[in-house]
């Protein structure tokens, strides 16, 4: 019922919140000029700032969290670019603990991470810091084939469990289905193929990574030394994450027994397709000009929406 978005930008994340039946939506933006510019993107963000449920706060996001003033069901941290001076304090364990305190007991926090501006070591540091603040966490692919690859890390006080039947019902709502279908997320299998891993696998992956804190702002000083091109760095990080990907069925409930075998097979096929897409994009960025990886996947799974979408998209670009 209550949602907080930290970071307005062009208003796209906020507009994504607006398609859901939330009752109260707060958005915090540091710069009044950004808020004015977001008004120029009404065709893209649906004029979300005019929504009566939305309250815009011109303030520093961290200060807004720290000041208190109520709890939320959902808090979303939009992408803050760590190469901008001062942004690392939005990736510290101290900040994440403040966010956790602003959630209801069954609330959810999603932090989007710009993995094209984080080395693998820095990515592990941020996620390790996140895990120090949240008892339960899960990793999700966000943007994959665009110029700024991203992943999301979701935190909560309770284990993440997704009711598959409820997910189907919500995704069938016209206001939600349309925007999701436009970015190739039109059914639950496609959406769930973005799941990467949860607690134990995450902890094993980040083991030994240092914690980013206010008193030890590692990210503030490490990210300016990145020498790799952003897109290639993002794809390298995505490729590494595919190695720790888990079966999403372990966090699902609400699948009818008579459909469990079919659903599990479809989810597994879509998860494999996601890995093939990432592998194909990495091959293309390394100079290959063939779509052989996706084509071979389509030979095995010719109706897979993910593979079809990416094959057509990349083919239209001349590959």
Short mmCIF file of C-alpha atoms in Angstrom, two decimals:
data_model
loop_
_atom_site.label_atom_id
_atom_site.label_comp_id
_atom_site.label_asym_id
_atom_site.label_seq_id
_atom_site.Cartn_x
_atom_site.Cartn_y
_atom_site.Cartn_z
CA UNK A 1 0.00 0.00 0.00
CA UNK A 2 2.89 2.39 0.68
CA UNK A 3 5.93 2.77 -1.57
CA UNK A 4 9.04 4.95 -1.45
CA UNK A 5 11.23 5.51 -4.52
CA UNK A 6 14.65 7.01 -3.86
CA UNK A 7 15.78 8.82 -7.00
CA UNK A 8 13.42 10.23 -9.62
CA UNK A 9 15.54 10.63 -12.74
CA UNK A 10 13.27 10.60 -15.79
CA UNK A 11 10.49 9.00 -13.75
CA UNK A 12 10.57 5.55 -15.33
CA UNK A 13 10.98 3.58 -12.12
CA UNK A 14 8.30 5.72 -10.48
CA UNK A 15 5.93 5.09 -13.38
CA UNK A 16 6.49 1.36 -12.93
CA UNK A 17 5.30 1.71 -9.34
CA UNK A 18 2.29 3.71 -10.51
CA UNK A 19 0.76 0.82 -12.49
CA UNK A 20 0.24 -1.07 -9.22
CA UNK A 21 -2.67 -0.31 -6.88
CA UNK A 22 -0.54 1.42 -4.24
CA UNK A 23 -2.29 3.96 -2.05
CA UNK A 24 0.68 6.17 -1.13
CA UNK A 25 3.77 6.76 -3.24
CA UNK A 26 6.62 8.99 -2.07
CA UNK A 27 9.59 9.84 -4.27
CA UNK A 28 12.75 11.58 -3.13
CA UNK A 29 14.91 13.52 -5.59
CA UNK A 30 18.02 15.48 -4.70
CA UNK A 31 17.80 18.04 -7.51
CA UNK A 32 14.80 20.25 -8.22
CA UNK A 33 16.09 20.63 -11.78
CA UNK A 34 15.85 16.86 -12.30
CA UNK A 35 12.27 16.95 -11.09
CA UNK A 36 11.51 19.73 -13.58
CA UNK A 37 13.17 17.76 -16.37
CA UNK A 38 11.15 14.64 -15.53
CA UNK A 39 8.06 16.61 -16.48
CA UNK A 40 9.40 16.74 -20.05
CA UNK A 41 9.25 12.93 -20.26
CA UNK A 42 5.50 12.56 -19.79
CA UNK A 43 5.19 10.42 -22.91
CA UNK A 44 7.66 7.97 -21.41
CA UNK A 45 6.68 8.10 -17.72
CA UNK A 46 2.94 8.52 -18.21
CA UNK A 47 2.84 11.84 -16.38
CA UNK A 48 3.39 9.97 -13.12
CA UNK A 49 4.19 13.15 -11.17
CA UNK A 50 0.59 14.28 -11.76
CA UNK A 51 -0.74 11.14 -10.05
CA UNK A 52 -2.63 12.15 -6.89
CA UNK A 53 -1.00 9.30 -4.96
CA UNK A 54 2.51 10.66 -5.61
CA UNK A 55 4.29 13.10 -3.29
CA UNK A 56 7.59 14.51 -4.49
CA UNK A 57 10.22 15.37 -1.87
CA UNK A 58 13.20 17.48 -2.93
CA UNK A 59 15.76 16.17 -0.49
CA UNK A 60 18.82 13.98 -0.08
CA UNK A 61 17.63 10.38 -0.20
CA UNK A 62 19.80 9.20 2.65
CA UNK A 63 18.82 12.11 4.88
CA UNK A 64 15.16 11.41 4.12
CA UNK A 65 15.60 7.80 5.20
CA UNK A 66 17.56 8.78 8.29
CA UNK A 67 15.02 11.39 9.41
CA UNK A 68 12.30 8.77 9.87
CA UNK A 69 8.64 9.65 9.53
CA UNK A 70 6.93 6.35 8.89
CA UNK A 71 7.42 2.93 7.37
CA UNK A 72 6.78 1.54 3.92
CA UNK A 73 5.71 -1.75 2.38
CA UNK A 74 8.17 -1.32 -0.49
CA UNK A 75 11.26 0.86 -0.87
CA UNK A 76 13.07 1.05 -4.21
CA UNK A 77 16.56 2.45 -4.57
CA UNK A 78 16.97 3.61 -8.15
CA UNK A 79 20.41 3.41 -9.72
CA UNK A 80 22.98 5.72 -8.12
CA UNK A 81 26.18 5.85 -10.13
CA UNK A 82 29.15 5.11 -7.86
CA UNK A 83 31.54 7.07 -10.06
CA UNK A 84 29.75 10.23 -8.90
CA UNK A 85 31.46 11.62 -5.82
CA UNK A 86 29.55 10.89 -2.62
CA UNK A 87 27.34 8.16 -4.06
CA UNK A 88 29.12 5.40 -2.16
CA UNK A 89 27.35 6.37 1.07
CA UNK A 90 24.17 5.04 -0.60
CA UNK A 91 25.89 1.64 -0.81
CA UNK A 92 27.09 1.44 2.79
CA UNK A 93 25.98 -1.02 5.45
CA UNK A 94 25.00 1.95 7.62
CA UNK A 95 22.58 3.21 5.00
CA UNK A 96 21.12 -0.23 4.36
CA UNK A 97 20.43 -0.63 8.08
CA UNK A 98 18.54 2.67 8.04
CA UNK A 99 16.48 1.48 5.09
CA UNK A 100 15.69 -1.78 6.85
CA UNK A 101 14.36 0.20 9.83
CA UNK A 102 11.94 2.08 7.53
CA UNK A 103 10.26 -1.11 6.28
CA UNK A 104 7.20 -2.80 7.69
CA UNK A 105 7.92 -6.27 9.08
CA UNK A 106 6.90 -7.92 5.80
CA UNK A 107 8.29 -5.10 3.66
CA UNK A 108 10.66 -5.38 0.70
CA UNK A 109 13.60 -3.23 -0.39
CA UNK A 110 14.96 -3.44 -3.92
CA UNK A 111 18.31 -1.80 -4.69
CA UNK A 112 19.26 -1.56 -8.36
CA UNK A 113 23.00 -1.79 -8.99
CA UNK A 114 24.77 -0.35 -12.06
CA UNK A 115 27.11 -3.25 -12.65
CA UNK A 116 28.72 -1.44 -15.59
CA UNK A 117 30.34 0.86 -12.99
CA UNK A 118 31.36 -1.76 -10.46
CA UNK A 119 34.23 -4.20 -10.72
CA UNK A 120 33.46 -7.75 -9.68
CA UNK A 121 35.19 -7.14 -6.34
CA UNK A 122 33.21 -3.94 -5.77
CA UNK A 123 29.96 -5.68 -6.68
CA UNK A 124 30.70 -8.34 -4.07
CA UNK A 125 31.50 -5.61 -1.53
CA UNK A 126 28.18 -3.86 -2.10
CA UNK A 127 26.17 -7.08 -1.88
CA UNK A 128 28.11 -8.23 1.20
CA UNK A 129 27.29 -4.87 2.82
CA UNK A 130 23.64 -5.33 1.87
CA UNK A 131 23.57 -8.80 3.42
CA UNK A 132 24.97 -7.44 6.68
CA UNK A 133 21.81 -5.31 6.98
CA UNK A 134 19.13 -7.68 5.67
CA UNK A 135 18.45 -11.15 7.10
CA UNK A 136 17.15 -12.32 3.72
CA UNK A 137 18.24 -11.28 0.25
CA UNK A 138 17.85 -12.35 -3.36
CA UNK A 139 19.61 -11.33 -6.58
CA UNK A 140 17.82 -10.57 -9.86
CA UNK A 141 18.88 -9.65 -13.38
CA UNK A 142 17.61 -6.24 -14.41
CA UNK A 143 18.66 -4.67 -17.69
CA UNK A 144 20.71 -7.12 -19.69
CA UNK A 145 21.28 -6.10 -23.30
CA UNK A 146 21.17 -2.35 -22.97
CA UNK A 147 24.04 0.10 -22.62
CA UNK A 148 23.95 -0.01 -18.80
CA UNK A 149 23.52 -3.58 -17.52
CA UNK A 150 21.99 -3.73 -14.05
CA UNK A 151 21.06 -6.23 -11.36
CA UNK A 152 18.76 -5.85 -8.40
CA UNK A 153 19.30 -7.07 -4.87
CA UNK A 154 16.12 -7.44 -2.81
CA UNK A 155 16.17 -7.42 0.98
CA UNK A 156 13.61 -8.32 3.62
CA UNK A 157 13.21 -9.49 7.21
CA UNK A 158 11.41 -12.63 6.12
CA UNK A 159 12.31 -15.29 3.52
CA UNK A 160 11.21 -14.49 -0.01
CA UNK A 161 8.34 -16.71 -1.15
CA UNK A 162 6.50 -16.06 -4.42
CA UNK A 163 2.97 -17.34 -4.88
CA UNK A 164 2.93 -18.43 -8.52
CA UNK A 165 -0.86 -18.27 -8.79
CA UNK A 166 -0.97 -14.75 -7.39
CA UNK A 167 1.85 -13.72 -9.72
CA UNK A 168 -0.12 -14.97 -12.73
CA UNK A 169 -3.23 -13.06 -11.62
CA UNK A 170 -1.37 -9.80 -11.05
CA UNK A 171 0.56 -10.03 -14.30
CA UNK A 172 -2.71 -10.54 -16.17
CA UNK A 173 -4.02 -7.16 -15.00
CA UNK A 174 -4.08 -4.90 -18.11
CA UNK A 175 -2.30 -2.02 -16.37
CA UNK A 176 0.57 -4.32 -15.44
CA UNK A 177 0.64 -6.73 -18.38
CA UNK A 178 1.04 -4.04 -21.04
CA UNK A 179 4.20 -2.38 -19.67
CA UNK A 180 5.76 -5.75 -18.88
CA UNK A 181 5.00 -7.22 -22.30
CA UNK A 182 6.60 -4.16 -23.92
CA UNK A 183 9.95 -5.18 -22.40
CA UNK A 184 9.55 -8.93 -22.99
CA UNK A 185 8.32 -9.77 -19.51
CA UNK A 186 4.80 -10.67 -20.48
CA UNK A 187 4.43 -13.92 -18.53
CA UNK A 188 5.58 -15.28 -15.16
CA UNK A 189 8.16 -17.63 -16.69
CA UNK A 190 9.95 -14.74 -18.35
CA UNK A 191 9.86 -12.64 -15.19
CA UNK A 192 11.07 -15.47 -12.98
CA UNK A 193 13.94 -16.23 -15.36
CA UNK A 194 15.53 -13.07 -13.94
CA UNK A 195 16.04 -14.76 -10.58
CA UNK A 196 19.68 -15.45 -9.77
CA UNK A 197 20.15 -16.59 -6.19
CA UNK A 198 19.22 -16.20 -2.52
CA UNK A 199 20.93 -16.19 0.87
CA UNK A 200 23.24 -19.19 0.99
CA UNK A 201 24.47 -18.95 -2.60
CA UNK A 202 24.94 -15.19 -2.24
CA UNK A 203 26.88 -15.56 1.00
CA UNK A 204 29.17 -18.17 -0.52
CA UNK A 205 29.78 -15.92 -3.52
CA UNK A 206 30.66 -12.79 -1.49
CA UNK A 207 32.62 -14.62 1.22
CA UNK A 208 35.77 -12.69 2.08
CA UNK A 209 34.62 -9.42 0.51
CA UNK A 210 35.03 -6.35 2.73
CA UNK A 211 32.07 -4.32 3.98
CA UNK A 212 31.51 -0.82 2.61
CA UNK A 213 30.73 1.48 5.55
CA UNK A 214 30.57 5.18 6.34
CA UNK A 215 33.88 4.92 8.16
CA UNK A 216 35.44 2.78 5.46
CA UNK A 217 33.96 3.98 2.13
CA UNK A 218 35.69 1.46 -0.14
CA UNK A 219 33.46 2.12 -3.15
CA UNK A 220 34.17 5.85 -3.05
CA UNK A 221 37.83 5.26 -3.84
CA UNK A 222 37.79 2.10 -5.93
CA UNK A 223 35.30 2.90 -8.71
CA UNK A 224 37.24 5.87 -10.19
CA UNK A 225 40.04 3.44 -11.03
CA UNK A 226 37.92 1.32 -13.35
CA UNK A 227 39.63 1.14 -16.72
CA UNK A 228 37.36 -1.28 -18.56
CA UNK A 229 34.68 -0.03 -20.93
CA UNK A 230 31.34 0.15 -19.15
CA UNK A 231 29.26 -2.13 -21.39
CA UNK A 232 31.90 -4.86 -21.46
CA UNK A 233 32.36 -4.61 -17.69
CA UNK A 234 28.62 -5.04 -17.20
CA UNK A 235 28.51 -8.10 -19.43
CA UNK A 236 31.50 -9.63 -17.66
CA UNK A 237 29.67 -9.25 -14.35
CA UNK A 238 26.50 -10.74 -15.79
CA UNK A 239 28.45 -13.69 -17.15
CA UNK A 240 29.95 -14.32 -13.72
CA UNK A 241 26.52 -14.21 -12.07
CA UNK A 242 25.17 -16.92 -14.36
CA UNK A 243 27.56 -19.34 -12.64
CA UNK A 244 25.78 -18.95 -9.27
CA UNK A 245 22.22 -18.97 -10.65
CA UNK A 246 19.82 -21.19 -8.73
CA UNK A 247 16.51 -22.88 -9.49
CA UNK A 248 13.70 -20.37 -8.91
CA UNK A 249 11.33 -23.21 -8.03
CA UNK A 250 12.86 -23.28 -4.55
CA UNK A 251 11.19 -19.94 -3.68
CA UNK A 252 7.83 -20.68 -5.35
CA UNK A 253 4.54 -21.75 -3.85
CA UNK A 254 1.00 -21.94 -5.19
CA UNK A 255 1.77 -24.17 -8.18
CA UNK A 256 -1.08 -26.70 -8.63
CA UNK A 257 0.27 -30.26 -8.16
CA UNK A 258 -0.98 -31.35 -11.56
CA UNK A 259 1.00 -28.51 -13.18
CA UNK A 260 4.16 -28.71 -11.08
CA UNK A 261 6.16 -30.85 -13.52
CA UNK A 262 5.25 -28.73 -16.55
CA UNK A 263 5.86 -25.47 -14.69
CA UNK A 264 9.25 -26.64 -13.42
CA UNK A 265 10.31 -27.62 -16.95
CA UNK A 266 9.20 -24.26 -18.39
CA UNK A 267 10.99 -22.32 -15.67
CA UNK A 268 14.17 -24.33 -16.21
CA UNK A 269 14.00 -23.71 -19.98
CA UNK A 270 13.62 -19.97 -19.48
CA UNK A 271 16.47 -19.86 -16.96
CA UNK A 272 18.71 -21.63 -19.46
CA UNK A 273 17.60 -19.24 -22.20
CA UNK A 274 18.63 -16.29 -20.02
CA UNK A 275 22.11 -17.76 -19.69
CA UNK A 276 22.30 -18.26 -23.47
CA UNK A 277 21.27 -14.63 -24.10
CA UNK A 278 23.98 -13.34 -21.78
CA UNK A 279 26.55 -15.68 -23.36
CA UNK A 280 25.53 -14.50 -26.84
CA UNK A 281 25.79 -10.82 -25.89
CA UNK A 282 29.22 -11.44 -24.39
CA UNK A 283 30.36 -13.16 -27.57
CA UNK A 284 29.13 -10.27 -29.69
CA UNK A 285 30.92 -7.75 -27.48
CA UNK A 286 34.10 -9.79 -27.90
CA UNK A 287 33.93 -9.34 -31.66
CA UNK A 288 32.01 -12.38 -32.88
CA UNK A 289 29.37 -11.64 -35.51
CA UNK A 290 27.34 -14.83 -35.33
CA UNK A 291 24.07 -15.54 -33.49
CA UNK A 292 24.97 -19.21 -33.27
CA UNK A 293 24.48 -19.50 -29.50
CA UNK A 294 20.89 -18.26 -29.57
CA UNK A 295 20.17 -20.16 -32.80
CA UNK A 296 21.28 -23.43 -31.20
CA UNK A 297 19.07 -22.67 -28.22
CA UNK A 298 16.10 -22.12 -30.53
CA UNK A 299 16.72 -25.48 -32.18
CA UNK A 300 16.19 -27.12 -28.79
CA UNK A 301 13.42 -24.77 -27.61
CA UNK A 302 11.83 -23.15 -30.71
CA UNK A 303 8.94 -21.49 -28.83
CA UNK A 304 11.01 -19.81 -26.12
CA UNK A 305 9.91 -16.15 -26.02
CA UNK A 306 13.21 -14.94 -24.62
CA UNK A 307 15.32 -16.53 -27.34
CA UNK A 308 12.93 -15.44 -30.09
CA UNK A 309 12.88 -11.88 -28.79
CA UNK A 310 16.66 -11.59 -28.65
CA UNK A 311 17.27 -13.38 -31.93
CA UNK A 312 14.95 -10.98 -33.75
CA UNK A 313 16.29 -7.96 -31.92
CA UNK A 314 19.93 -8.75 -32.63
CA UNK A 315 19.22 -9.84 -36.20
CA UNK A 316 17.54 -6.48 -36.85
CA UNK A 317 20.78 -4.81 -35.73
CA UNK A 318 22.70 -6.59 -38.47
CA UNK A 319 24.19 -9.52 -36.59
#
